[in-house]
C-alpha positions as a LaTeX table, in Angstrom:
\begin{tabular}{lrrr}
\hline
Residue & $x$ (\AA) & $y$ (\AA) & $z$ (\AA) \\
\hline
Met1 & 13.86 & 69.09 & 49.97 \\
Arg2 & 17.29 & 68.66 & 51.53 \\
Tyr3 & 18.98 & 72.04 & 50.74 \\
Leu4 & 16.39 & 74.60 & 49.90 \\
Trp5 & 16.69 & 77.96 & 51.74 \\
Ala6 & 18.67 & 78.83 & 54.85 \\
Arg7 & 16.94 & 81.45 & 56.94 \\
Gly8 & 18.86 & 84.49 & 57.94 \\
Lys9 & 21.08 & 87.17 & 56.17 \\
Glu10 & 22.55 & 84.85 & 53.86 \\
Glu11 & 20.52 & 82.79 & 51.60 \\
Thr12 & 21.68 & 79.27 & 50.42 \\
Val13 & 19.90 & 77.68 & 47.66 \\
Asp14 & 20.15 & 73.91 & 46.46 \\
Pro15 & 21.96 & 74.05 & 43.58 \\
Arg16 & 19.81 & 71.83 & 41.54 \\
Ile17 & 16.97 & 74.28 & 41.93 \\
Glu18 & 19.64 & 77.10 & 40.48 \\
Arg19 & 20.35 & 74.84 & 37.64 \\
Leu20 & 16.88 & 74.08 & 36.74 \\
Ala21 & 16.03 & 77.80 & 36.94 \\
Glu22 & 19.08 & 78.44 & 34.55 \\
Ile23 & 17.76 & 75.98 & 32.11 \\
Leu24 & 14.00 & 77.34 & 32.19 \\
Ile25 & 15.07 & 80.83 & 31.55 \\
Asp26 & 18.13 & 80.35 & 29.05 \\
His27 & 17.29 & 77.40 & 27.30 \\
Ser28 & 13.46 & 76.87 & 27.47 \\
Thr29 & 12.25 & 80.30 & 27.18 \\
Glu30 & 15.30 & 82.07 & 25.88 \\
Leu31 & 14.55 & 85.13 & 28.23 \\
Gly32 & 15.94 & 88.34 & 26.67 \\
Asp33 & 16.09 & 92.25 & 27.32 \\
Gly34 & 12.63 & 93.49 & 27.88 \\
Asp35 & 10.84 & 90.25 & 27.74 \\
His36 & 7.83 & 89.88 & 30.29 \\
Leu37 & 7.60 & 86.44 & 31.94 \\
Leu38 & 4.53 & 85.09 & 33.63 \\
Ile39 & 5.76 & 82.35 & 36.27 \\
Glu40 & 2.80 & 80.32 & 37.41 \\
Ala41 & 3.38 & 78.20 & 40.73 \\
Ile42 & 0.75 & 75.74 & 41.77 \\
Asp43 & 1.47 & 73.93 & 45.09 \\
Ala44 & 5.34 & 74.74 & 44.53 \\
Pro45 & 7.72 & 76.34 & 47.08 \\
Asp46 & 8.82 & 79.83 & 47.06 \\
Glu47 & 12.46 & 78.70 & 46.47 \\
Ile48 & 11.84 & 77.91 & 42.54 \\
Val49 & 9.84 & 80.98 & 42.31 \\
Leu50 & 12.67 & 83.32 & 43.81 \\
Ala51 & 15.00 & 81.43 & 41.61 \\
Leu52 & 13.15 & 82.11 & 38.44 \\
Ile53 & 12.69 & 85.64 & 39.32 \\
Arg54 & 16.48 & 86.30 & 39.94 \\
Lys55 & 17.60 & 84.46 & 36.80 \\
Ala56 & 14.68 & 86.33 & 34.76 \\
Arg57 & 16.41 & 89.42 & 36.08 \\
Glu58 & 19.73 & 88.64 & 35.09 \\
Ala59 & 18.58 & 88.07 & 31.66 \\
Gly60 & 17.11 & 91.44 & 31.35 \\
Gly61 & 13.39 & 90.12 & 31.70 \\
His62 & 10.60 & 91.35 & 33.66 \\
Pro63 & 9.13 & 88.38 & 35.91 \\
His64 & 5.54 & 88.44 & 36.90 \\
Val65 & 4.00 & 85.81 & 39.27 \\
Gly66 & 0.69 & 83.89 & 39.89 \\
Leu67 & 0.69 & 81.73 & 42.92 \\
Arg68 & $-2.16$ & 79.02 & 42.96 \\
Arg69 & $-3.11$ & 76.22 & 45.25 \\
Gly70 & $-4.90$ & 72.81 & 43.91 \\
Arg71 & $-7.46$ & 73.22 & 46.54 \\
Val72 & $-8.33$ & 76.70 & 45.87 \\
Gln73 & $-8.35$ & 75.69 & 42.10 \\
Arg74 & $-10.90$ & 73.20 & 42.73 \\
Ala75 & $-13.12$ & 75.41 & 44.80 \\
Leu76 & $-13.01$ & 78.06 & 42.00 \\
Val77 & $-13.97$ & 75.56 & 39.29 \\
Glu78 & $-16.54$ & 73.15 & 40.69 \\
Glu79 & $-19.29$ & 75.97 & 41.62 \\
Ala80 & $-18.52$ & 78.62 & 38.93 \\
Asp81 & $-21.11$ & 79.55 & 36.71 \\
Asp82 & $-20.43$ & 80.64 & 33.05 \\
Asp83 & $-20.50$ & 84.19 & 33.82 \\
Ala84 & $-17.66$ & 83.86 & 36.62 \\
Leu85 & $-15.69$ & 81.76 & 34.06 \\
Glu86 & $-15.96$ & 84.35 & 31.51 \\
Thr87 & $-14.67$ & 87.12 & 33.76 \\
Trp88 & $-11.79$ & 85.02 & 35.11 \\
Lys89 & $-10.93$ & 84.35 & 31.36 \\
Ala90 & $-10.93$ & 87.82 & 30.50 \\
Ser91 & $-8.62$ & 88.80 & 33.18 \\
Asp92 & $-6.15$ & 86.00 & 32.68 \\
Leu93 & $-6.38$ & 86.27 & 28.91 \\
Glu94 & $-5.34$ & 89.94 & 29.11 \\
Arg95 & $-2.38$ & 89.11 & 31.29 \\
Met96 & $-1.40$ & 86.31 & 28.92 \\
Lys97 & $-1.51$ & 88.55 & 25.93 \\
Ala98 & 0.95 & 90.82 & 27.53 \\
Met99 & 3.50 & 88.20 & 28.16 \\
Asp100 & 6.45 & 87.02 & 25.88 \\
Ala101 & 7.28 & 83.89 & 27.98 \\
Tyr102 & 5.46 & 81.55 & 30.34 \\
Val103 & 6.80 & 79.07 & 33.00 \\
Ala104 & 4.37 & 76.75 & 35.04 \\
Ile105 & 5.76 & 75.11 & 38.12 \\
Arg106 & 2.92 & 72.47 & 38.77 \\
Gly107 & 3.21 & 70.76 & 42.20 \\
Ser108 & 0.38 & 68.56 & 43.53 \\
Glu109 & $-0.44$ & 67.70 & 47.34 \\
Asn110 & $-3.26$ & 65.62 & 45.64 \\
Val111 & $-3.29$ & 64.27 & 42.03 \\
Ser112 & $-6.87$ & 63.60 & 42.08 \\
Glu113 & $-7.98$ & 67.00 & 43.44 \\
Met114 & $-10.26$ & 67.76 & 40.64 \\
Ala115 & $-11.86$ & 64.26 & 40.68 \\
Gly116 & $-15.64$ & 64.32 & 41.16 \\
Ile117 & $-16.57$ & 67.80 & 39.87 \\
Arg118 & $-19.56$ & 67.52 & 37.88 \\
Gln119 & $-18.98$ & 67.16 & 34.18 \\
Asp120 & $-20.99$ & 70.17 & 32.92 \\
Arg121 & $-18.87$ & 72.38 & 35.09 \\
Met122 & $-15.63$ & 70.56 & 34.08 \\
Lys123 & $-16.37$ & 70.99 & 30.53 \\
Ala124 & $-17.29$ & 74.64 & 31.08 \\
Tyr125 & $-13.99$ & 75.17 & 32.57 \\
Gln126 & $-12.19$ & 73.35 & 29.47 \\
Arg127 & $-14.26$ & 75.58 & 27.11 \\
Leu128 & $-14.41$ & 79.05 & 28.73 \\
Tyr129 & $-11.17$ & 79.07 & 30.36 \\
Val130 & $-8.46$ & 76.67 & 29.72 \\
Lys131 & $-8.96$ & 76.85 & 25.77 \\
Pro132 & $-8.78$ & 80.55 & 25.17 \\
Val133 & $-6.20$ & 81.42 & 27.85 \\
His134 & $-3.89$ & 78.17 & 27.33 \\
Leu135 & $-4.59$ & 76.32 & 24.28 \\
Glu136 & $-5.18$ & 79.34 & 21.99 \\
Glu137 & $-3.22$ & 82.35 & 23.50 \\
Arg138 & $-0.38$ & 80.68 & 25.77 \\
Val139 & 0.41 & 77.78 & 23.56 \\
Asn140 & 0.44 & 79.68 & 20.14 \\
Asn141 & 1.79 & 83.26 & 21.29 \\
Thr142 & 4.18 & 82.77 & 24.03 \\
Arg143 & 7.66 & 80.87 & 24.59 \\
Trp144 & 6.23 & 78.67 & 27.23 \\
Cys145 & 7.52 & 75.71 & 29.34 \\
Val146 & 5.45 & 73.77 & 31.84 \\
Leu147 & 6.85 & 71.43 & 34.64 \\
Arg148 & 6.01 & 69.59 & 37.73 \\
Trp149 & 7.57 & 70.02 & 41.28 \\
Pro150 & 8.46 & 66.74 & 43.30 \\
Thr151 & 5.93 & 66.29 & 46.13 \\
Pro152 & 5.19 & 63.21 & 48.31 \\
Ser153 & 2.18 & 62.85 & 46.54 \\
Met154 & 3.95 & 62.36 & 43.12 \\
Ala155 & 6.66 & 60.23 & 45.03 \\
Gln156 & 3.79 & 57.96 & 46.15 \\
Leu157 & 2.65 & 57.71 & 42.27 \\
Ala158 & 6.14 & 56.74 & 41.48 \\
Glu159 & 6.32 & 54.17 & 44.27 \\
Thr160 & 9.40 & 55.73 & 45.74 \\
Ala161 & 10.72 & 57.30 & 48.81 \\
Thr162 & 10.54 & 61.19 & 48.80 \\
Glu163 & 14.23 & 61.87 & 48.69 \\
Glu164 & 14.77 & 59.05 & 45.99 \\
Phe165 & 12.06 & 60.82 & 43.73 \\
Glu166 & 13.57 & 64.20 & 44.32 \\
Ser167 & 16.72 & 62.96 & 43.03 \\
Phe168 & 15.14 & 61.15 & 40.09 \\
Phe169 & 13.40 & 64.53 & 39.33 \\
Phe170 & 16.25 & 66.70 & 39.11 \\
Asp171 & 18.23 & 64.20 & 37.05 \\
Val172 & 15.52 & 64.08 & 34.70 \\
Cys173 & 14.87 & 67.80 & 34.66 \\
Thr174 & 18.40 & 68.99 & 34.19 \\
Leu175 & 19.34 & 66.42 & 31.56 \\
Asp176 & 21.79 & 67.97 & 28.70 \\
Tyr177 & 18.78 & 69.05 & 26.62 \\
Ala178 & 20.92 & 70.51 & 23.84 \\
Arg179 & 22.43 & 67.51 & 23.22 \\
Met180 & 18.97 & 65.70 & 22.84 \\
Cys181 & 18.02 & 68.44 & 20.38 \\
Glu182 & 20.85 & 67.66 & 18.04 \\
Ala183 & 20.14 & 63.87 & 18.11 \\
Ala184 & 16.36 & 64.42 & 17.40 \\
Glu185 & 17.06 & 66.40 & 14.44 \\
Ala186 & 17.21 & 63.05 & 12.18 \\
Leu187 & 14.03 & 61.77 & 13.75 \\
Lys188 & 12.21 & 65.03 & 12.70 \\
Glu189 & 13.51 & 64.80 & 9.13 \\
Arg190 & 12.34 & 61.03 & 8.89 \\
Met191 & 9.10 & 61.90 & 10.22 \\
Glu192 & 8.45 & 64.70 & 7.81 \\
Ala193 & 9.51 & 62.69 & 4.80 \\
Ala194 & 7.38 & 59.92 & 5.89 \\
Asp195 & 3.68 & 59.08 & 4.38 \\
Glu196 & 2.13 & 56.27 & 6.30 \\
Val197 & 2.88 & 55.24 & 9.88 \\
Arg198 & 2.23 & 51.70 & 11.30 \\
Leu199 & 2.42 & 51.07 & 14.97 \\
Lys200 & 2.11 & 47.49 & 16.49 \\
Gly201 & 2.27 & 46.48 & 20.21 \\
Pro202 & 0.88 & 44.28 & 22.75 \\
Gly203 & $-2.87$ & 42.85 & 22.66 \\
Glu204 & $-4.77$ & 43.81 & 19.36 \\
Thr205 & $-2.68$ & 46.91 & 18.68 \\
Asp206 & $-2.08$ & 47.43 & 14.97 \\
Leu207 & $-2.81$ & 50.86 & 13.64 \\
Thr208 & $-1.86$ & 52.82 & 10.52 \\
Phe209 & $-2.41$ & 56.43 & 9.64 \\
Ser210 & $-0.64$ & 59.07 & 7.31 \\
Thr211 & 1.21 & 62.14 & 8.49 \\
Arg212 & 1.86 & 63.43 & 5.04 \\
Glu213 & 2.88 & 67.06 & 4.81 \\
Ile214 & 2.45 & 67.71 & 8.63 \\
Pro215 & 5.32 & 69.02 & 10.24 \\
Ala216 & 7.17 & 66.96 & 12.92 \\
Val217 & 8.38 & 69.04 & 15.97 \\
Pro218 & 11.05 & 67.92 & 18.20 \\
Cys219 & 10.72 & 68.44 & 21.93 \\
Cys220 & 13.98 & 68.85 & 23.96 \\
Gly221 & 13.19 & 71.00 & 27.00 \\
Lys222 & 11.71 & 73.94 & 25.28 \\
Arg223 & 8.03 & 73.27 & 26.14 \\
Asn224 & 8.25 & 70.83 & 28.82 \\
Ile225 & 10.56 & 69.60 & 31.58 \\
Pro226 & 11.16 & 66.79 & 31.50 \\
Asp227 & 11.16 & 66.33 & 27.81 \\
Gly228 & 12.11 & 63.99 & 25.10 \\
Glu229 & 9.75 & 63.55 & 22.20 \\
Cys230 & 9.07 & 64.29 & 18.71 \\
Phe231 & 5.57 & 64.89 & 17.39 \\
Thr232 & 3.31 & 65.44 & 14.71 \\
Ala233 & $-0.22$ & 64.70 & 13.63 \\
Pro234 & $-2.29$ & 62.11 & 11.69 \\
Val235 & $-4.09$ & 63.22 & 8.64 \\
Arg236 & $-7.31$ & 64.00 & 10.25 \\
Asp237 & $-9.31$ & 61.11 & 8.37 \\
Ser238 & $-6.33$ & 58.74 & 7.91 \\
Ala239 & $-6.13$ & 56.48 & 11.28 \\
Arg240 & $-7.56$ & 53.10 & 10.96 \\
Gly241 & $-7.11$ & 50.07 & 13.30 \\
Val242 & $-6.88$ & 49.43 & 16.89 \\
Ile243 & $-4.48$ & 50.73 & 19.85 \\
Glu244 & $-4.41$ & 49.49 & 23.44 \\
Phe245 & $-2.68$ & 51.72 & 25.87 \\
Asn246 & $-0.69$ & 49.85 & 28.73 \\
Thr247 & $-0.19$ & 52.63 & 31.09 \\
Pro248 & $-2.40$ & 54.10 & 33.69 \\
Thr249 & $-3.54$ & 57.68 & 33.26 \\
Ile250 & $-5.62$ & 60.40 & 34.96 \\
Tyr251 & $-7.14$ & 62.97 & 33.15 \\
Gln252 & $-9.49$ & 65.70 & 34.47 \\
Gly253 & $-8.85$ & 64.30 & 37.92 \\
Glu254 & $-10.28$ & 60.67 & 37.00 \\
Ser255 & $-8.03$ & 57.65 & 36.84 \\
Phe256 & $-8.18$ & 55.12 & 33.70 \\
Arg257 & $-6.24$ & 52.07 & 32.70 \\
Asp258 & $-6.42$ & 49.46 & 29.89 \\
Val259 & $-7.88$ & 52.25 & 27.49 \\
Arg260 & $-8.56$ & 50.54 & 24.11 \\
Leu261 & $-9.57$ & 52.69 & 21.05 \\
Gln262 & $-10.94$ & 51.34 & 17.54 \\
Leu263 & $-10.58$ & 54.02 & 14.67 \\
Glu264 & $-12.17$ & 54.11 & 11.18 \\
Asp265 & $-11.29$ & 56.86 & 8.94 \\
Gly266 & $-9.66$ & 59.18 & 11.68 \\
Glu267 & $-12.73$ & 58.72 & 13.95 \\
Ile268 & $-12.75$ & 56.78 & 17.37 \\
Val269 & $-15.78$ & 54.49 & 16.75 \\
Ser270 & $-15.51$ & 52.60 & 19.78 \\
Trp271 & $-13.67$ & 52.79 & 23.28 \\
Ser272 & $-13.31$ & 50.85 & 26.43 \\
Ala273 & $-11.35$ & 50.83 & 29.60 \\
Gly274 & $-10.94$ & 49.20 & 32.88 \\
Asp275 & $-13.96$ & 48.19 & 35.18 \\
Gly276 & $-16.24$ & 50.93 & 36.33 \\
Glu277 & $-14.57$ & 53.67 & 34.18 \\
Glu278 & $-16.82$ & 53.70 & 31.18 \\
Lys279 & $-19.03$ & 56.57 & 32.40 \\
Asn280 & $-16.13$ & 59.15 & 32.67 \\
Leu281 & $-14.66$ & 57.77 & 29.28 \\
Asp282 & $-17.98$ & 58.45 & 27.71 \\
Ala283 & $-18.00$ & 61.95 & 28.99 \\
Ile284 & $-14.61$ & 62.76 & 27.48 \\
Phe285 & $-15.30$ & 61.19 & 24.03 \\
Thr286 & $-18.87$ & 62.93 & 23.63 \\
Ala287 & $-17.52$ & 66.34 & 24.92 \\
Asp288 & $-17.61$ & 67.64 & 21.43 \\
Glu289 & $-16.82$ & 66.35 & 17.61 \\
Gly290 & $-13.17$ & 66.79 & 17.81 \\
Ala291 & $-12.67$ & 64.65 & 20.88 \\
Arg292 & $-13.16$ & 61.48 & 18.69 \\
Cys293 & $-10.51$ & 62.42 & 16.39 \\
Ile294 & $-6.69$ & 62.48 & 16.91 \\
Gly295 & $-4.67$ & 65.80 & 17.38 \\
Glu296 & $-1.27$ & 64.37 & 17.92 \\
Phe297 & 1.17 & 61.34 & 17.52 \\
Ser298 & 4.59 & 61.42 & 19.32 \\
Ile299 & 7.70 & 59.07 & 19.61 \\
Ala300 & 9.37 & 59.61 & 23.11 \\
Phe301 & 12.76 & 59.06 & 24.10 \\
Asn302 & 13.85 & 60.51 & 27.66 \\
Pro303 & 16.39 & 58.08 & 28.89 \\
His304 & 15.86 & 58.43 & 32.65 \\
Ile305 & 11.94 & 57.83 & 32.49 \\
Arg306 & 11.19 & 54.30 & 32.24 \\
His307 & 7.82 & 53.78 & 33.90 \\
Ala308 & 4.41 & 55.31 & 34.08 \\
Met309 & 3.63 & 57.23 & 37.27 \\
Lys310 & 0.25 & 58.59 & 36.57 \\
Asp311 & 1.59 & 61.94 & 35.55 \\
Ile312 & 1.50 & 62.79 & 31.86 \\
Leu313 & 4.41 & 65.27 & 31.66 \\
Phe314 & 6.77 & 62.43 & 32.66 \\
Asp315 & 4.79 & 59.56 & 31.29 \\
Glu316 & 4.54 & 61.03 & 27.91 \\
Lys317 & 8.39 & 61.16 & 27.50 \\
Ile318 & 8.91 & 57.49 & 28.74 \\
Ala319 & 11.90 & 55.89 & 26.75 \\
Gly320 & 10.60 & 53.43 & 24.12 \\
Ser321 & 6.99 & 54.68 & 24.16 \\
Ile322 & 4.84 & 56.52 & 21.85 \\
His323 & 1.77 & 58.56 & 22.66 \\
Phe324 & $-1.60$ & 59.15 & 20.70 \\
Thr325 & $-3.82$ & 62.06 & 21.63 \\
Pro326 & $-7.43$ & 62.24 & 21.04 \\
Gly327 & $-8.55$ & 65.91 & 20.76 \\
Asn328 & $-7.07$ & 69.14 & 19.81 \\
Ala329 & $-4.18$ & 69.59 & 17.57 \\
Tyr330 & $-1.14$ & 71.89 & 18.06 \\
Glu331 & $-0.93$ & 74.56 & 15.57 \\
Glu332 & 2.78 & 73.88 & 14.96 \\
Ala333 & 1.75 & 70.30 & 13.56 \\
Asp334 & $-1.73$ & 70.90 & 12.59 \\
Asn335 & $-4.30$ & 68.59 & 11.00 \\
Gly336 & $-7.00$ & 70.90 & 11.82 \\
Asn337 & $-8.77$ & 69.04 & 14.58 \\
Arg338 & $-10.16$ & 71.19 & 17.18 \\
Ser339 & $-11.63$ & 70.39 & 20.59 \\
Glu340 & $-11.64$ & 71.24 & 24.15 \\
Ile341 & $-10.07$ & 67.73 & 24.78 \\
His342 & $-6.30$ & 66.82 & 24.55 \\
Trp343 & $-5.66$ & 63.50 & 26.16 \\
Asp344 & $-2.28$ & 62.19 & 25.91 \\
Leu345 & $-2.57$ & 58.18 & 26.09 \\
Val346 & 0.61 & 56.20 & 26.45 \\
Leu347 & 1.77 & 52.69 & 24.94 \\
Ile348 & 5.14 & 51.66 & 25.81 \\
Gln349 & 6.76 & 49.27 & 23.37 \\
Arg350 & 9.81 & 47.93 & 25.41 \\
Pro351 & 9.86 & 44.07 & 25.63 \\
Glu352 & 8.99 & 44.11 & 29.27 \\
Tyr353 & 5.61 & 45.88 & 28.55 \\
Gly354 & 4.95 & 43.53 & 25.52 \\
Gly355 & 7.14 & 44.99 & 22.79 \\
Gly356 & 6.03 & 46.72 & 19.62 \\
Thr357 & 7.26 & 48.45 & 16.53 \\
Ile358 & 7.13 & 51.79 & 14.91 \\
Glu359 & 7.29 & 51.95 & 10.92 \\
Leu360 & 7.51 & 54.63 & 8.66 \\
Asp361 & 6.71 & 54.01 & 5.01 \\
Gly362 & 7.10 & 50.22 & 5.61 \\
Glu363 & 10.76 & 50.30 & 7.40 \\
Val364 & 10.95 & 49.60 & 11.14 \\
Ile365 & 12.73 & 52.50 & 12.68 \\
Arg366 & 12.12 & 51.18 & 16.33 \\
Arg367 & 11.68 & 47.63 & 17.54 \\
Glu368 & 10.83 & 46.82 & 21.19 \\
Gly369 & 11.78 & 50.66 & 22.27 \\
Arg370 & 15.19 & 50.74 & 20.70 \\
Phe371 & 15.86 & 52.89 & 17.49 \\
Val372 & 17.17 & 50.39 & 15.05 \\
Val373 & 18.35 & 52.62 & 11.98 \\
Pro374 & 21.81 & 54.11 & 12.10 \\
Asp375 & 20.71 & 57.66 & 11.92 \\
Leu376 & 18.44 & 57.31 & 14.92 \\
Glu377 & 20.71 & 55.53 & 17.11 \\
Arg378 & 21.89 & 58.65 & 18.91 \\
Leu379 & 18.20 & 58.71 & 20.60 \\
Asn380 & 18.77 & 55.33 & 22.34 \\
Pro381 & 19.13 & 55.89 & 26.04 \\
Glu382 & 22.80 & 54.97 & 26.55 \\
Asn383 & 23.60 & 58.07 & 23.99 \\
Leu384 & 21.65 & 60.67 & 25.73 \\
Val385 & 23.41 & 60.41 & 29.29 \\
Glu386 & 26.95 & 60.94 & 30.32 \\
\hline
\end{tabular}
């Protein structure tokens, strides 16, 4: 980082960090007088944590901090028995219940740090810790926002130099999200009015499902940064057809590519992926009954994010993409599916990735990654940036 903090009596912070902290406190979590904020930082520098503490106090809030390291997290998970996980859960759950807001800054010195952990331990960690603390308590009962932190490891995944990736990161994360929120309202209205959705794309992709009476939720810097999507969920037994995902992905520390799903009556009945990846894929879809049903469908539109980099907080917002998510549904757009799994899989529909369309009740609203109906054109990339 080129600016960071000077050492000495006078402290000088990169103005981009200050701006990011301001967005997280004022826009994302809307912190106010007396609010308790938990800041969790994983492999992230003190500078962003200190900036968040200052901004939280300026807003009248009470900041609390948990500092974590990726290697330490792995060591805790890989040999923890159920009793250890239950006690860890109980401690962190009580703290989370006391919070009004939550911000996670997730850096990564090694994006595959969790790879190779025994499946039974990873499943136990998801069931006994992640689900009660995060999927049930934090997601549903706090104003939360999760974001990455730029590291050389992430720059490698994006196939860019470190400084170039830092500039990209701050461009994406300090976008005018209020402007995006206004533009996304029309998409929310269309999605909530629709019954049948049809997706077409490269390969055999042709998938239909219903979203009838399930809310649509625009995401414009309130829950993730970067952001830029509007999500809902399929009626649980409605999805039929095939979808082939054209972006690589990492889930539970393992890499996958060319994931293909076939669905009948809302359930994934067959799956495949790249060579050598079937065993890990089998473990995900047999984790529980809900893992084979879909918990989320989302249309993405962040103008700065164009290509996958194996980081889902970025990849699920790619301009001209959708994601389709086996596993747990969010209560904000609930189809009743419950699972320890929530795996966002991304399909890019821009021409250079093979194209594709989104239809709502027979009307094409986006073709080859661009919105083609007048009320949604404000979500096209040129209309979301200065």
